[in-house]
XYZ file of C-alpha atoms in Angstrom:
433
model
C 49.729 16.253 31.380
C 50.988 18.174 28.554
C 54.770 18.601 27.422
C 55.172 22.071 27.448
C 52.160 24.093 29.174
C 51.718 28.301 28.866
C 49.324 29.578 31.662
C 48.643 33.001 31.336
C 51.858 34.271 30.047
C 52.762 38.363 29.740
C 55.907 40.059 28.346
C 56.165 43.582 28.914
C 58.713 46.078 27.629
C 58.768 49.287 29.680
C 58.773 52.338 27.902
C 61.453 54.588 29.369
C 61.874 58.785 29.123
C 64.368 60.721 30.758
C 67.985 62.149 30.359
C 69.775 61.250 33.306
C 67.334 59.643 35.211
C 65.398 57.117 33.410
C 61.690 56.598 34.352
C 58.901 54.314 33.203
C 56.093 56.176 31.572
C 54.207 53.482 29.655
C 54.879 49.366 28.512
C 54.041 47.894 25.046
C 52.035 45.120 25.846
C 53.795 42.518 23.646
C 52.043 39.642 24.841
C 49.154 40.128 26.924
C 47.760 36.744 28.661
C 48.055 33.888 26.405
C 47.325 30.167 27.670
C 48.281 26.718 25.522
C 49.201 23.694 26.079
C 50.823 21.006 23.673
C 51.635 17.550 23.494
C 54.194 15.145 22.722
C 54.862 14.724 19.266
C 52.552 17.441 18.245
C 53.217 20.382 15.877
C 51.665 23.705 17.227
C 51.298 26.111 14.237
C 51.486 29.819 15.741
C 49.949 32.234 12.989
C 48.962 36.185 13.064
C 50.018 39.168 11.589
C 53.189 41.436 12.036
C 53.303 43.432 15.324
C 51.109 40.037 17.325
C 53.575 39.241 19.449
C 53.846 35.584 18.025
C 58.070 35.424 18.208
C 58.134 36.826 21.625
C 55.998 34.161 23.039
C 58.287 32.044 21.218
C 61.279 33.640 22.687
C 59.580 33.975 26.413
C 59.497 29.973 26.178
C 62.994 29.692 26.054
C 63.680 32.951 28.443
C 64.993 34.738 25.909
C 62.919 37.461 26.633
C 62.011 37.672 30.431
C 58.357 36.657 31.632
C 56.244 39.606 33.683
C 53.571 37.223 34.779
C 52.374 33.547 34.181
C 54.108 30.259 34.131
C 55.996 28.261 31.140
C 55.428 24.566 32.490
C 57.951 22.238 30.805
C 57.567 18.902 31.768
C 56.376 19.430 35.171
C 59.011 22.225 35.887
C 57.841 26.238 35.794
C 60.514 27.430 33.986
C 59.261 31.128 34.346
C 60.723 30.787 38.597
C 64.202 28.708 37.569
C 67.435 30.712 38.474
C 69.955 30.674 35.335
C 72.471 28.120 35.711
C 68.861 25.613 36.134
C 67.594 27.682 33.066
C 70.647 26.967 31.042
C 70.631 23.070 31.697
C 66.829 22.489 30.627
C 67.729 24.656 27.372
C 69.294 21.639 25.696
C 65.774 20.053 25.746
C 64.924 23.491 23.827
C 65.463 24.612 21.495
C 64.805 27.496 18.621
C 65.453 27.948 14.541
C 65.499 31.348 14.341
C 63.817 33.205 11.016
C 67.162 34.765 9.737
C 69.668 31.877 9.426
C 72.587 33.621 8.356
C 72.058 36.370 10.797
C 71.912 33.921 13.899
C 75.166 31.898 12.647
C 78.670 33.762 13.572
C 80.331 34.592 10.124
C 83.712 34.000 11.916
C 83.224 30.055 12.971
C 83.012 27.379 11.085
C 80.018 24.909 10.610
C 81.854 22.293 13.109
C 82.895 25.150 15.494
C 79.235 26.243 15.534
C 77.627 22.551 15.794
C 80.176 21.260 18.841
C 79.789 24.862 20.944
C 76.614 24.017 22.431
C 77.777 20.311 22.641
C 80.625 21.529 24.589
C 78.573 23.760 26.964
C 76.074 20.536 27.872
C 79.007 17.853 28.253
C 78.140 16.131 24.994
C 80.412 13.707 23.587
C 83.918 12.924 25.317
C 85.969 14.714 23.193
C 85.840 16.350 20.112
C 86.172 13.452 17.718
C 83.367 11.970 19.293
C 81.184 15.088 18.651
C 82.712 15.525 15.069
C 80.944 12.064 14.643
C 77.669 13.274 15.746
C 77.700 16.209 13.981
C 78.650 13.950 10.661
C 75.433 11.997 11.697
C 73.147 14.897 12.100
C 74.283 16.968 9.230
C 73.820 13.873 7.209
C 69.835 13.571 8.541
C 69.554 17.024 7.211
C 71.224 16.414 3.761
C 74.609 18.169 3.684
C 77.801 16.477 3.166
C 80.547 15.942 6.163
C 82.759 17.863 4.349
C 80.462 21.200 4.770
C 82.370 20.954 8.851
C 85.391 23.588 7.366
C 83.032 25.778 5.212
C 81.593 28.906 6.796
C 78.346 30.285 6.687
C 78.860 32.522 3.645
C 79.232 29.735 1.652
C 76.249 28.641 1.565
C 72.643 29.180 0.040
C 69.602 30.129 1.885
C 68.624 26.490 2.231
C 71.546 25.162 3.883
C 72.031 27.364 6.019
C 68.427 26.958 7.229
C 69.415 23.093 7.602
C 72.512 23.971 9.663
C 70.395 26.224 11.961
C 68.443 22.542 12.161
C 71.269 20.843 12.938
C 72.492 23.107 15.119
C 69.058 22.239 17.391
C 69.063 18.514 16.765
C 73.240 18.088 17.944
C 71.408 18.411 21.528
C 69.107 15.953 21.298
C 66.246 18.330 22.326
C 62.619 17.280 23.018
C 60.780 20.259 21.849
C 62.152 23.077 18.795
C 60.281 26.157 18.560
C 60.785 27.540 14.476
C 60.494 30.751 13.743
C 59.552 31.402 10.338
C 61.873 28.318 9.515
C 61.184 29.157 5.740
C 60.267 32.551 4.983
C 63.533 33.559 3.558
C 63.160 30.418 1.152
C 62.664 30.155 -2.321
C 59.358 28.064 -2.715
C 61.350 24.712 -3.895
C 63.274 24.911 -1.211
C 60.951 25.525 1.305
C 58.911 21.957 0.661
C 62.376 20.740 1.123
C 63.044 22.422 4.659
C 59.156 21.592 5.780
C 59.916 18.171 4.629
C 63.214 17.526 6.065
C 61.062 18.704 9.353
C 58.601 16.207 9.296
C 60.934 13.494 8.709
C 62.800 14.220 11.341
C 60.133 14.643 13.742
C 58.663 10.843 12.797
C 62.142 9.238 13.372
C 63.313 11.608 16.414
C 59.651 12.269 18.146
C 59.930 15.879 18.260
C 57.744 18.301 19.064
C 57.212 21.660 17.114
C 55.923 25.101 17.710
C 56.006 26.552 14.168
C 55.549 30.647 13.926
C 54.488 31.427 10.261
C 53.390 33.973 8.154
C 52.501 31.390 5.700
C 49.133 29.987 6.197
C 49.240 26.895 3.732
C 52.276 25.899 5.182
C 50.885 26.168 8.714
C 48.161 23.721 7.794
C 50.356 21.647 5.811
C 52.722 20.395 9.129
C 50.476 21.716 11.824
C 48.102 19.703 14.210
C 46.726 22.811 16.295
C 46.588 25.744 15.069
C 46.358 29.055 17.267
C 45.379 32.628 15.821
C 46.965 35.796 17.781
C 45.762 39.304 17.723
C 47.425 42.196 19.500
C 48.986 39.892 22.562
C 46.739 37.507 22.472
C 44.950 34.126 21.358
C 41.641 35.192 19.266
C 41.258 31.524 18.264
C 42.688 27.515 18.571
C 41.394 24.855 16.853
C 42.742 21.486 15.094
C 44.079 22.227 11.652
C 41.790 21.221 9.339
C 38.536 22.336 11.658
C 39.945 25.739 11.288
C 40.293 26.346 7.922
C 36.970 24.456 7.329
C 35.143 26.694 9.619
C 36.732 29.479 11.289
C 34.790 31.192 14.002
C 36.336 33.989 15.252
C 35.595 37.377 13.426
C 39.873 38.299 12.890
C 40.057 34.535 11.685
C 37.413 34.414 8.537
C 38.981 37.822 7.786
C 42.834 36.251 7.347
C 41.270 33.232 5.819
C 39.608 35.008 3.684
C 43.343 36.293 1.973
C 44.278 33.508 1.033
C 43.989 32.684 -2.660
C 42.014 29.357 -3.677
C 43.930 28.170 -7.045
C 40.293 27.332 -8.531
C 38.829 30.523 -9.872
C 35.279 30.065 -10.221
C 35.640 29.075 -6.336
C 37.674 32.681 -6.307
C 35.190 34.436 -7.658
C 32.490 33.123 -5.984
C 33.974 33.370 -2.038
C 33.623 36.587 0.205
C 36.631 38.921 0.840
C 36.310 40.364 4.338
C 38.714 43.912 3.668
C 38.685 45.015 7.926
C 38.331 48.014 8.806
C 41.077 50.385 10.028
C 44.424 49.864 11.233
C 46.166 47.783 14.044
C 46.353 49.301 17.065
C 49.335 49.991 19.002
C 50.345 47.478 21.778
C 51.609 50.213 23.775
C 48.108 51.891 23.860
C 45.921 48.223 22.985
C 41.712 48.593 23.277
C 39.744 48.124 26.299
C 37.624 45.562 25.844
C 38.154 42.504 23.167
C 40.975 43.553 21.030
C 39.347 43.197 17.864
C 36.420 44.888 18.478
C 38.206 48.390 16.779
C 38.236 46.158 13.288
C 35.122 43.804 14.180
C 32.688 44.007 11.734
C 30.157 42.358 13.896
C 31.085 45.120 17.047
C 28.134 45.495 19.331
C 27.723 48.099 21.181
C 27.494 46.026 24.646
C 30.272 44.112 26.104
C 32.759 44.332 23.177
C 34.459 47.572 24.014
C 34.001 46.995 28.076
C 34.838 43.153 28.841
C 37.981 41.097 27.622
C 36.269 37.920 26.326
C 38.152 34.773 27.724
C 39.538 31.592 25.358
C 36.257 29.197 25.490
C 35.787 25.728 23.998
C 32.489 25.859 21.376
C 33.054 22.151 21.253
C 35.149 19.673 19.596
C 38.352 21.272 21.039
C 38.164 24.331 19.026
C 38.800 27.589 21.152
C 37.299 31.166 20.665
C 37.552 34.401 22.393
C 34.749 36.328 21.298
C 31.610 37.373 22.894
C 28.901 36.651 20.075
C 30.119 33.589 18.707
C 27.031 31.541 18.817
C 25.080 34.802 17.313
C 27.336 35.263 14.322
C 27.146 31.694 13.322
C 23.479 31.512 13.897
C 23.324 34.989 11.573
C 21.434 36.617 14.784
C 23.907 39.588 14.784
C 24.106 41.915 11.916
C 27.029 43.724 10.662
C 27.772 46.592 11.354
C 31.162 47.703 9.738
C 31.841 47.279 6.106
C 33.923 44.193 4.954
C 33.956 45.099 0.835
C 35.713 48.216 -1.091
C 34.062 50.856 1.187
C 35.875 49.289 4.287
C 39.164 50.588 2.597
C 38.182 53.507 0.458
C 34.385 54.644 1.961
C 33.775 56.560 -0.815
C 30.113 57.125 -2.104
C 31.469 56.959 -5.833
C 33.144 52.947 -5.396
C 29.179 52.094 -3.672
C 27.672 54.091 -6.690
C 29.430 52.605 -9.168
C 29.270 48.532 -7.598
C 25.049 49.496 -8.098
C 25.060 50.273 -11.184
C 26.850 47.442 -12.051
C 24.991 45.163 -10.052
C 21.709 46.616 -11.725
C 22.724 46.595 -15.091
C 23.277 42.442 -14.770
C 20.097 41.934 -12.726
C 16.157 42.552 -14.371
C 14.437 45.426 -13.739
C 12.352 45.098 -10.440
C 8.600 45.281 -11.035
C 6.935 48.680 -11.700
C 4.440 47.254 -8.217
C 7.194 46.605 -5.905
C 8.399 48.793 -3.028
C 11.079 50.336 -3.616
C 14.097 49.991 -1.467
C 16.619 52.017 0.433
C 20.260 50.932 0.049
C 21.403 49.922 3.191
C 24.507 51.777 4.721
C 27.241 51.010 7.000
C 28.255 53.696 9.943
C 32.211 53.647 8.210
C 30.434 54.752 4.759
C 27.630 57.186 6.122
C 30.164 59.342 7.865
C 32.544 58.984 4.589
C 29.746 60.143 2.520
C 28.876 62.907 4.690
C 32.393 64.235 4.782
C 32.357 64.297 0.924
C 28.967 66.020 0.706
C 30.716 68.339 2.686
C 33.886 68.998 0.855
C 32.080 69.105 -2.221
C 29.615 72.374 -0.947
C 32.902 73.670 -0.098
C 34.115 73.514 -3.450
C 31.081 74.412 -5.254
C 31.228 78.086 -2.710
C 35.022 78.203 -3.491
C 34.145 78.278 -6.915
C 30.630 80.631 -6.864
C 33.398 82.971 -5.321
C 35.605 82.686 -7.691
C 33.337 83.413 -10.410
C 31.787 86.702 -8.667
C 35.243 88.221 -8.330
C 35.930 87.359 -11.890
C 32.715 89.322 -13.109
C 33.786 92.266 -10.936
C 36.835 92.549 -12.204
C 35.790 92.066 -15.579
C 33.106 95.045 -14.978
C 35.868 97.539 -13.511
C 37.840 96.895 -16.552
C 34.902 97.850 -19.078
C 34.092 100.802 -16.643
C 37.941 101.834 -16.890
C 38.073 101.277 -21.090
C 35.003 103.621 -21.535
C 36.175 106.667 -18.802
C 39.431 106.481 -21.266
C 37.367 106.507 -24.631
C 35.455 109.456 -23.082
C 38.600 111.234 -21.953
C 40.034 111.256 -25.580
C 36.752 112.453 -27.425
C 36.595 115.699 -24.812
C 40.415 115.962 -25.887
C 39.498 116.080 -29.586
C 36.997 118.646 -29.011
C 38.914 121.077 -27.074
C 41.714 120.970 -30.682
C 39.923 121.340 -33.160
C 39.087 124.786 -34.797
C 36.278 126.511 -33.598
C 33.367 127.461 -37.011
């Protein structure tokens, strides 16, 4: 059985209107059925982008944020049905490093006031010399000095304070730390330093991890399993390095595909997959898979009617998508646009990337057939609209140039009625013979 076990798990926020009488009118669907299990001594990397819902599943672990359905199975105990003061004891064997470490440290204690708090609340230590050793012991596995107990929080850089939000964890001995972004605030030195210091610690102390990063390289670099989440919910899980050799799920190749390879013939070489459109909202999420609003292999059965389920394609990695055997195979064709026109959908960019392409290729045969360019639904309806605005501004500008010959016309009319007025005036002066 696995250490720490996620069946199912939904977080709701309601969405409240009213003055004085508050009433629910919608939810954000924050996280929307996710299901994971990890092991002892395992690191769980936990990636997506902004808006997933990755640190309230991290924060629903620890009941931070209260569960609306499914179970968090620690160890053999449900912790989503515990009452608080049972909630509060198994919190010592978890525990969290939050992303902002000066922002979850109080300003107004010091480093040994913070460090013995939580001590105090679990009956650690006899007395507070004996927990002033500990915390001498700990903050030296983390690599600051015993004399950092009487500093405060302001006193130190980004680094440290990220190692006393560590400490802070390890002081209760837990069995499993859930980091959130543990080193996004870092500089890049210091952040080797932090996902070191992490590692070490979990060799010598047997910890378990569930890292939420932004980050992808780092993911990979202290991650075991890696699990990929998309609008509430798990798109993809695999071990680390299957995943990044072969992702499988459409939303996966496409964040794979941004990150930079440091070679840069391999750079120029790979594909770019640019999705299309914007993330939805979680308060108004798809029917259907997710995705399938950005997919660029979207079919037009199942995808926008049936939530695919997490399935095992073998060798433990994980994917909830309807056609993944048919986009590997290369049975499915796409049918958004992944380059430039995914972004811009402008006939001009397309244009322009043919003439390009034609000018560094030979000239085709004067025999061969001669073929249509193929084009995406996105960029057909984009060119369309331009065809459009441009007939508009061609009329705009016909008109334009009939009311400036009309006026121009009434003004000649007008100069020669005045030429002819003056010429009868001369006549009617001068002396008659």
């Amino acid at each position: 059985m696995s250490l720490l076990e996620l069946d199912d798990v939904k977080v709701h926020f309601p969405v409240k209107k009213g003055l004085f009488f508050d009433r629910t009118v919608g939810h954000v669907y924050a996280v929307d059925g996710v299901s994971l299990s990890i092991e002892a001594g395992q690191t769980y990397g936990l990636v997506g982008e902004s808006g997933c819902g990755k640190t309230t599943l991290g924060r629903a672990v620890l009941r931070l944020n209260d569960i609306t359905d499914g179970g968090v199975v620690f160890d053999g105990t449900d912790l989503a049905k515990l009452p608080g003061e049972e909630m509060r004891a198994f919190r010592r064997r978890l525990q969290m490093v939050f992303q902002d470490p000066l922002g979850s440290l109080n300003p107004r204690q010091n480093i040994e006031s913070i460090l013995s708090e939580g001590m105090a609340a679990h009956g650690i230590g006899k007395d507070q010399t004996e927990r002033r050793e500990k915390i001498k012991d700990i903050l030296a596995k983390v690599g600051l000095p015993s004399n950092a107990l009487s500093r405060y929080p302001h006193e130190f850089s980004g680094g440290q304070r990220q190692r006393i939000g560590i400490a802070r964890a390890l002081v209760l001995e837990p069995d499993v730390i859930i980091c959130d972004e543990p080193v996004s605030a870092l500089d890049v030195s210091v952040q080797a330093q932090v996902i070191n210091l992490l590692e070490e610690l979990q060799e010598s102390l047997g910890l378990t991890y569930l890292v939420i990063a932004h980050d992808l390289a780092v993911v990979r670099h202290i991650s075991d399993v890696i699990g990929v989440m998309y609008l509430g919910g798990l798109v993809e899980e695999a071990p680390s390095d299957a995943l990044y050799a072969g992702p499988r799920h459409p939303y996966t190749k496409a964040l794979m595909s941004a990150v930079p390879v440091p070679d840069p013939e391999v750079e120029d070489r790979r594909e770019r997959i640019l999705l299309h459109g914007d993330l939805p909202s979680p308060a108004n999420p798809p029917a259907g898979c997710r995705f399938h609003t950005r997919c660029p292999w979207v079919q037009e059965t199942k995808c926008a009617t049936e939530r695919p389920p997490l399935l095992d394609t073998g060798d433990g990695h994980k994917v909830a998508c309807h056609f993944t055997a048919e986009i590997e195979a290369g049975t499915v064709k796409q049918t958004l646009a992944t380059g430039i026109e995914a972004v811009t959908g402008t006939e001009t960019v397309a244009a322009e990337a043919v003439e390009v392409s034609e000018g560094e290729t030979e000239a085709p045969a004067a025999d061969a057939p001669k073929k249509e360019p193929a084009t995406v639904p996105a960029q057909a309806d984009a060119n369309a609209k331009e065809k459009e605005t441009e007939a508009k501004a061609a009329e705009a500008e016909d008109t334009k140039k009939e009311t400036a010959d009309a006026t121009e016309t009434e003004a000649k009319a007008a100069d020669a009625t005045e030429e002819a007025s003056d010429a009868t005036k001369k006549a009617e002066g001068s002396p008659k013979a």
